[in-house]
């Protein structure tokens, strides 16, 4: 197991190299640059800017410098926000996106697993159909429809909750977390239902029942571990994506999270910030996938790395 | 003495779209204390469903125990509330299944799976249950039980797993053990060991056993009585030796004929009963075996066969039961082609 | 399904229902104290006045740093701030400002030296300030910012003067190769074989005559300098804080300000909160205790926050066009003429638009009155300088809407059939595109133009949209075909800001048109001492521009944003720049409908 983990950690390095290089190349190729505004800059000022940020050096020098920065974990200053380092931006936005993502996912797990399990236990009943229909709705409704709908009702019609913005752990969290978790809730409910159905049909569940265990024990002690395996696999990439910033929700609710910065960084051609966020997201994805694979081994003792 | 188990006119049906599959249709039998009953039949004969019905493990929907009585130690199990039935399951009636590879929970340690039963039904503490589990494993012949008890099922071989299942089933010293094809999935040599084990345990504990199988060879050495099932009905019931000696039902005759004789040098083709078992959702009128029966006549296709009590211990469901019984009693029947066309 | 229908019905009811106060849009509950909450736009790039270049930054900077003059809250013209009075020299090529006694928020005196330091710093090439070009009218400002050199005669010790502008020193490129190329030209013969001395900060035309007298020396007449210096680039920065904290000097706790407020909290993409600066020279006038800015970009989110009463005003152009019809009728909708013209430019260097007749024809065949009706919040125009904005300016009118004449012009330009009549089939639409930067608003205008040309000229010109920065590059390099969007917001309250971009090639002049007579008229106008004479000359220049038709004027924008009735002292002025010192919260509802 230790060797497996080590191998996976080592893979991160070449992966990161590839991802960061591709991103850097794409930024170079894209037209426009970070300092163009509505008014054209006089040539000399443009020259000043390019010198200040080392943009006048040959491309391989800039590439090398970018790689060195990435390796050090210090991505330098944002081009668009002079005086602000990329790392400080990551440090301030990450807690926001992470809180949002983790809360949304926890909610999705609790509601999704419960609903999926009940649906599986009462297969083909009204409860089953209703919850699977709700899940279908959750999966197909985009969050830029769901979010504003929730805002319309709860913030603008009834004035119960604030429509946007971030205020730490407060009422401001409710609508964004709900919006974000909806689609994951739906997926997890469906995955749980199908996983549980499969497990509940299996022979060892029959054995458990034959031993005279209560239905509750059969489900919770025997069925859940096997039935939730699909949810465990699903969680890895889902969490990585969630935590790296979910742009639409952050935009709708004006949350100072990573996703918001990321979109703006791209539109602004803010190279250090883009590279920094991309590097972070790649590492997050790889780490979360590793975590999930390790968790899988804990869930299923048949798997040995 | 009153029988331990008395099943009367059990009917368990399954809803299959618009049709009804009558998996068990009027099954009755008794089981005395300390007796081993073998239930024999092809797939789809209803032998497993009968026993799952006894345990009340039939999934409802699509299944349904329509009518009947299952009297266990004086109580009708079908009339019990679910909670009461649950207390009987695993404690007084235990069941082991056909496929040991999938019948144990792969995610749980063997010790936990063994301890569950005793902690639940006998109220043992964790330490007591653990000790008990080790002892049970030793009893069923698992070597180095103390070190292996904390392993996971996949760390055991097929035969070992079945022993674990048996250990689990016998943990609470049940009065009735139902073994549903316990050796079908195992190698022949292991089969013998497992059967031997069941026999010995039964002798030591006095448990009654219902042994379900499609293999006549298995029942021959193990059982006191045999019940032959077909299409959800009991076709013949008799003490073991009597069944082999004087089969009184064409189906039983056919089954016996299908067993290959290792001493037969004639290189004749192996006999098999022609045709396939019927779809219990679409049974023809009359005797369900009629389409395949060598002995069938018009009456078989029109009227359900009667139950003929040949001796107090021996009954058969056939229009010609008496005839076959008598024929089997004469010496000439001991040779040749068993009266089959 | 029934649940869904119910939800939709509730939602649509929520859309149309107002709140209890149906004269206003949303909740109207003032805060208990004097706290203003404003949506300022995108996250500020920098609150360093010399570094920032966008309007969102400018609005916040105005609260923190005062300038020589300030934007009048009602008219957008300039009123005294740190300067109490000023006068030009005889031909508007120099200005003297008299400063009041004021201090920084750390108690240090604010003197003319601060202005000198700030300008020199802002023009330092290493700083790479993007709005440094605002100061290029000041002597040697551009030369210093570009790292240029003067040419000095070693024998006489005198500098070579610029033949084009004899009162100014000649500036040559700092880069040797570029300089050598330039010196090779015959006009530069006088500059050869001299010592080339780097232009220093001290050469820039700003002097502190004494602690409270500041003088600017300009390269050419700039009569509107007092209006220009309201721009944040000219507002002084605190040397003491910059030297102590370097890049971080604008952070809360480190920043030192000259304005009415100082930063208390700054959480990026979340909030920037300001509190009163007790050492502000005009602190007695300031009524707000707290001024909070929210950097939000999504229009719907802004509207939601406003409606639910979480913010009290938004910045300009924040009401989505689909909402305008609904929101216009509320009293808190702010609708005033804006210092902005929406227009397109023609590419005069290629395609059918090189012909001036074609340009006039295409201009004449768009009905700007119905375009304005379609856009709802704008006023049609056929001129470049916004109409009715500068009292006394005789705005020339460009072409009226006349499709008949348009066709005749196209016929004259040669797009005819055998009979000599205008034939749309002969017009090379494949060489034209309506190019614009991607946005909902731009697209609807472009589609309107396309429909007009189709209806009135029978030609269907394709649309082409692209992302903003890509678009800027395409336009300034004249890589587009046909017409490109070219809206302009004025930098200061003077007609010149709408005409100056066409003086030279490149940059914002995305048309490729230059004209020496146009340049002469503008220069003469700036030299004129009499404001009426000046306006006359500028108007003549504009007429020349409209005759040459490198531009396609469409309409003058009106402001459209929302402001709660309890926010006072905040008028809808043409530049939408609010001097925050005048803003306050009125708790008495009977005064909410008073005119301010």
Short mmCIF file of C-alpha atoms in Angstrom, two decimals, chain A residues 113-283:
data_model
loop_
_atom_site.label_atom_id
_atom_site.label_comp_id
_atom_site.label_asym_id
_atom_site.label_seq_id
_atom_site.Cartn_x
_atom_site.Cartn_y
_atom_site.Cartn_z
CA UNK A 113 -27.44 8.25 0.34
CA UNK A 114 -30.56 8.37 2.48
CA UNK A 115 -32.86 8.88 -0.48
CA UNK A 116 -31.09 6.27 -2.58
CA UNK A 117 -31.19 3.71 0.20
CA UNK A 118 -34.87 4.25 0.90
CA UNK A 119 -35.60 4.05 -2.82
CA UNK A 120 -33.69 0.79 -3.06
CA UNK A 121 -35.41 -0.71 -0.05
CA UNK A 122 -38.82 0.27 -1.35
CA UNK A 123 -38.09 -0.53 -4.93
CA UNK A 124 -40.86 0.28 -7.41
CA UNK A 125 -42.96 1.96 -4.76
CA UNK A 126 -44.23 5.53 -4.99
CA UNK A 127 -41.39 6.68 -2.79
CA UNK A 128 -38.92 5.10 -5.19
CA UNK A 129 -40.43 6.70 -8.27
CA UNK A 130 -40.79 10.08 -6.63
CA UNK A 131 -37.21 10.22 -5.46
CA UNK A 132 -35.80 9.02 -8.75
CA UNK A 133 -37.91 11.60 -10.61
CA UNK A 134 -36.59 14.26 -8.28
CA UNK A 135 -33.08 12.99 -8.96
CA UNK A 136 -33.64 13.25 -12.70
CA UNK A 137 -34.75 16.82 -12.20
CA UNK A 138 -31.70 17.56 -10.13
CA UNK A 139 -29.35 16.18 -12.73
CA UNK A 140 -30.95 17.90 -15.68
CA UNK A 141 -31.59 21.28 -14.11
CA UNK A 142 -28.52 23.44 -14.64
CA UNK A 143 -27.38 25.38 -11.61
CA UNK A 144 -27.79 28.67 -13.44
CA UNK A 145 -31.51 27.91 -13.52
CA UNK A 146 -31.79 26.45 -10.05
CA UNK A 147 -29.76 29.14 -8.35
CA UNK A 148 -31.71 32.12 -9.63
CA UNK A 149 -34.99 30.29 -9.00
CA UNK A 150 -34.05 29.80 -5.37
CA UNK A 151 -32.93 33.42 -5.17
CA UNK A 152 -36.18 34.60 -6.71
CA UNK A 153 -38.25 32.78 -4.15
CA UNK A 154 -36.26 33.03 -0.98
CA UNK A 155 -34.51 36.34 -1.41
CA UNK A 156 -36.65 38.49 -3.61
CA UNK A 157 -40.16 37.34 -2.97
CA UNK A 158 -40.09 36.39 0.67
CA UNK A 159 -36.96 38.25 1.75
CA UNK A 160 -35.95 35.34 3.99
CA UNK A 161 -32.38 34.85 2.82
CA UNK A 162 -29.77 37.14 1.28
CA UNK A 163 -29.54 36.86 -2.51
CA UNK A 164 -25.78 36.94 -2.81
CA UNK A 165 -22.41 37.60 -1.23
CA UNK A 166 -20.29 35.87 1.34
CA UNK A 167 -20.29 36.44 5.03
CA UNK A 168 -18.50 33.47 6.54
CA UNK A 169 -20.69 30.90 8.28
CA UNK A 170 -24.02 32.63 8.00
CA UNK A 171 -27.35 32.57 6.21
CA UNK A 172 -25.45 33.60 3.10
CA UNK A 173 -24.27 30.02 2.72
CA UNK A 174 -27.66 28.38 2.44
CA UNK A 175 -28.72 29.16 -1.12
CA UNK A 176 -25.32 28.61 -2.77
CA UNK A 177 -24.79 25.33 -0.95
CA UNK A 178 -28.25 24.14 -1.94
CA UNK A 179 -27.72 25.13 -5.55
CA UNK A 180 -24.35 23.49 -5.72
CA UNK A 181 -25.33 20.27 -4.01
CA UNK A 182 -28.46 19.61 -6.06
CA UNK A 183 -26.84 17.83 -8.95
CA UNK A 184 -24.51 15.85 -6.70
CA UNK A 185 -27.39 14.88 -4.46
CA UNK A 186 -29.16 13.54 -7.49
CA UNK A 187 -26.19 11.57 -8.80
CA UNK A 188 -25.42 10.14 -5.40
CA UNK A 189 -29.05 9.13 -4.88
CA UNK A 190 -29.08 7.27 -8.16
CA UNK A 191 -25.70 5.68 -7.59
CA UNK A 192 -26.69 4.63 -4.09
CA UNK A 193 -29.95 3.21 -5.28
CA UNK A 194 -28.38 1.11 -8.00
CA UNK A 195 -25.49 0.07 -5.79
CA UNK A 196 -27.79 -0.91 -2.97
CA UNK A 197 -30.19 -2.72 -5.25
CA UNK A 198 -27.37 -4.79 -6.57
CA UNK A 199 -26.06 -5.56 -3.13
CA UNK A 200 -29.49 -6.27 -1.68
CA UNK A 201 -29.96 -8.88 -4.35
CA UNK A 202 -26.75 -10.61 -3.47
CA UNK A 203 -26.39 -13.87 -1.65
CA UNK A 204 -24.67 -12.59 1.41
CA UNK A 205 -27.60 -10.34 2.18
CA UNK A 206 -29.80 -13.39 2.00
CA UNK A 207 -27.45 -15.05 4.45
CA UNK A 208 -27.64 -12.05 6.76
CA UNK A 209 -31.40 -12.18 6.73
CA UNK A 210 -31.31 -15.90 7.26
CA UNK A 211 -29.30 -15.29 10.39
CA UNK A 212 -32.25 -13.39 11.79
CA UNK A 213 -30.72 -9.92 11.73
CA UNK A 214 -33.07 -6.97 11.88
CA UNK A 215 -33.69 -5.26 8.57
CA UNK A 216 -31.89 -2.23 9.91
CA UNK A 217 -28.78 -4.23 10.69
CA UNK A 218 -28.95 -5.95 7.34
CA UNK A 219 -28.97 -2.63 5.56
CA UNK A 220 -26.61 -0.65 7.71
CA UNK A 221 -24.09 -3.29 8.72
CA UNK A 222 -24.08 -5.46 5.64
CA UNK A 223 -25.49 -3.74 2.61
CA UNK A 224 -24.14 -0.23 2.96
CA UNK A 225 -20.46 -0.98 2.65
CA UNK A 226 -20.82 -2.73 -0.66
CA UNK A 227 -23.67 -0.59 -1.90
CA UNK A 228 -21.78 2.64 -1.44
CA UNK A 229 -18.72 1.66 -3.41
CA UNK A 230 -19.97 3.46 -6.54
CA UNK A 231 -20.44 6.57 -4.47
CA UNK A 232 -16.87 6.33 -3.21
CA UNK A 233 -15.52 6.15 -6.76
CA UNK A 234 -17.68 9.04 -7.78
CA UNK A 235 -16.54 11.18 -4.90
CA UNK A 236 -12.95 11.59 -5.94
CA UNK A 237 -13.22 13.67 -9.07
CA UNK A 238 -16.45 15.27 -7.83
CA UNK A 239 -14.78 16.66 -4.73
CA UNK A 240 -11.72 17.83 -6.59
CA UNK A 241 -13.87 19.70 -9.03
CA UNK A 242 -16.08 21.12 -6.33
CA UNK A 243 -13.25 22.45 -4.26
CA UNK A 244 -11.40 23.97 -7.14
CA UNK A 245 -14.20 26.37 -7.64
CA UNK A 246 -17.56 26.17 -9.22
CA UNK A 247 -17.71 29.19 -11.34
CA UNK A 248 -21.36 29.53 -12.10
CA UNK A 249 -22.51 29.39 -8.50
CA UNK A 250 -19.78 31.75 -7.40
CA UNK A 251 -20.77 34.18 -10.10
CA UNK A 252 -24.48 34.03 -9.39
CA UNK A 253 -23.98 34.51 -5.67
CA UNK A 254 -20.95 36.82 -5.96
CA UNK A 255 -18.77 34.62 -3.78
CA UNK A 256 -15.03 35.42 -3.55
CA UNK A 257 -13.95 31.93 -4.48
CA UNK A 258 -11.37 30.26 -6.67
CA UNK A 259 -13.72 29.75 -9.60
CA UNK A 260 -14.47 33.44 -9.89
CA UNK A 261 -10.80 34.31 -9.93
CA UNK A 262 -10.11 31.60 -12.42
CA UNK A 263 -12.59 32.87 -14.99
CA UNK A 264 -11.40 36.42 -14.58
CA UNK A 265 -7.80 35.31 -14.81
CA UNK A 266 -8.53 33.70 -18.14
CA UNK A 267 -10.40 36.70 -19.50
CA UNK A 268 -7.65 38.97 -18.28
CA UNK A 269 -4.84 36.79 -19.65
CA UNK A 270 -3.29 36.85 -16.19
CA UNK A 271 -0.65 34.20 -16.76
CA UNK A 272 0.81 33.63 -13.28
CA UNK A 273 -2.64 33.38 -11.79
CA UNK A 274 -3.87 31.00 -14.46
CA UNK A 275 -0.83 28.77 -14.05
CA UNK A 276 -1.16 28.86 -10.29
CA UNK A 277 -4.81 27.90 -10.29
CA UNK A 278 -4.36 25.23 -12.95
CA UNK A 279 -1.45 23.73 -11.04
CA UNK A 280 -3.46 23.72 -7.88
CA UNK A 281 -6.49 22.16 -9.53
CA UNK A 282 -4.42 19.43 -11.16
CA UNK A 283 -2.81 18.53 -7.89
#
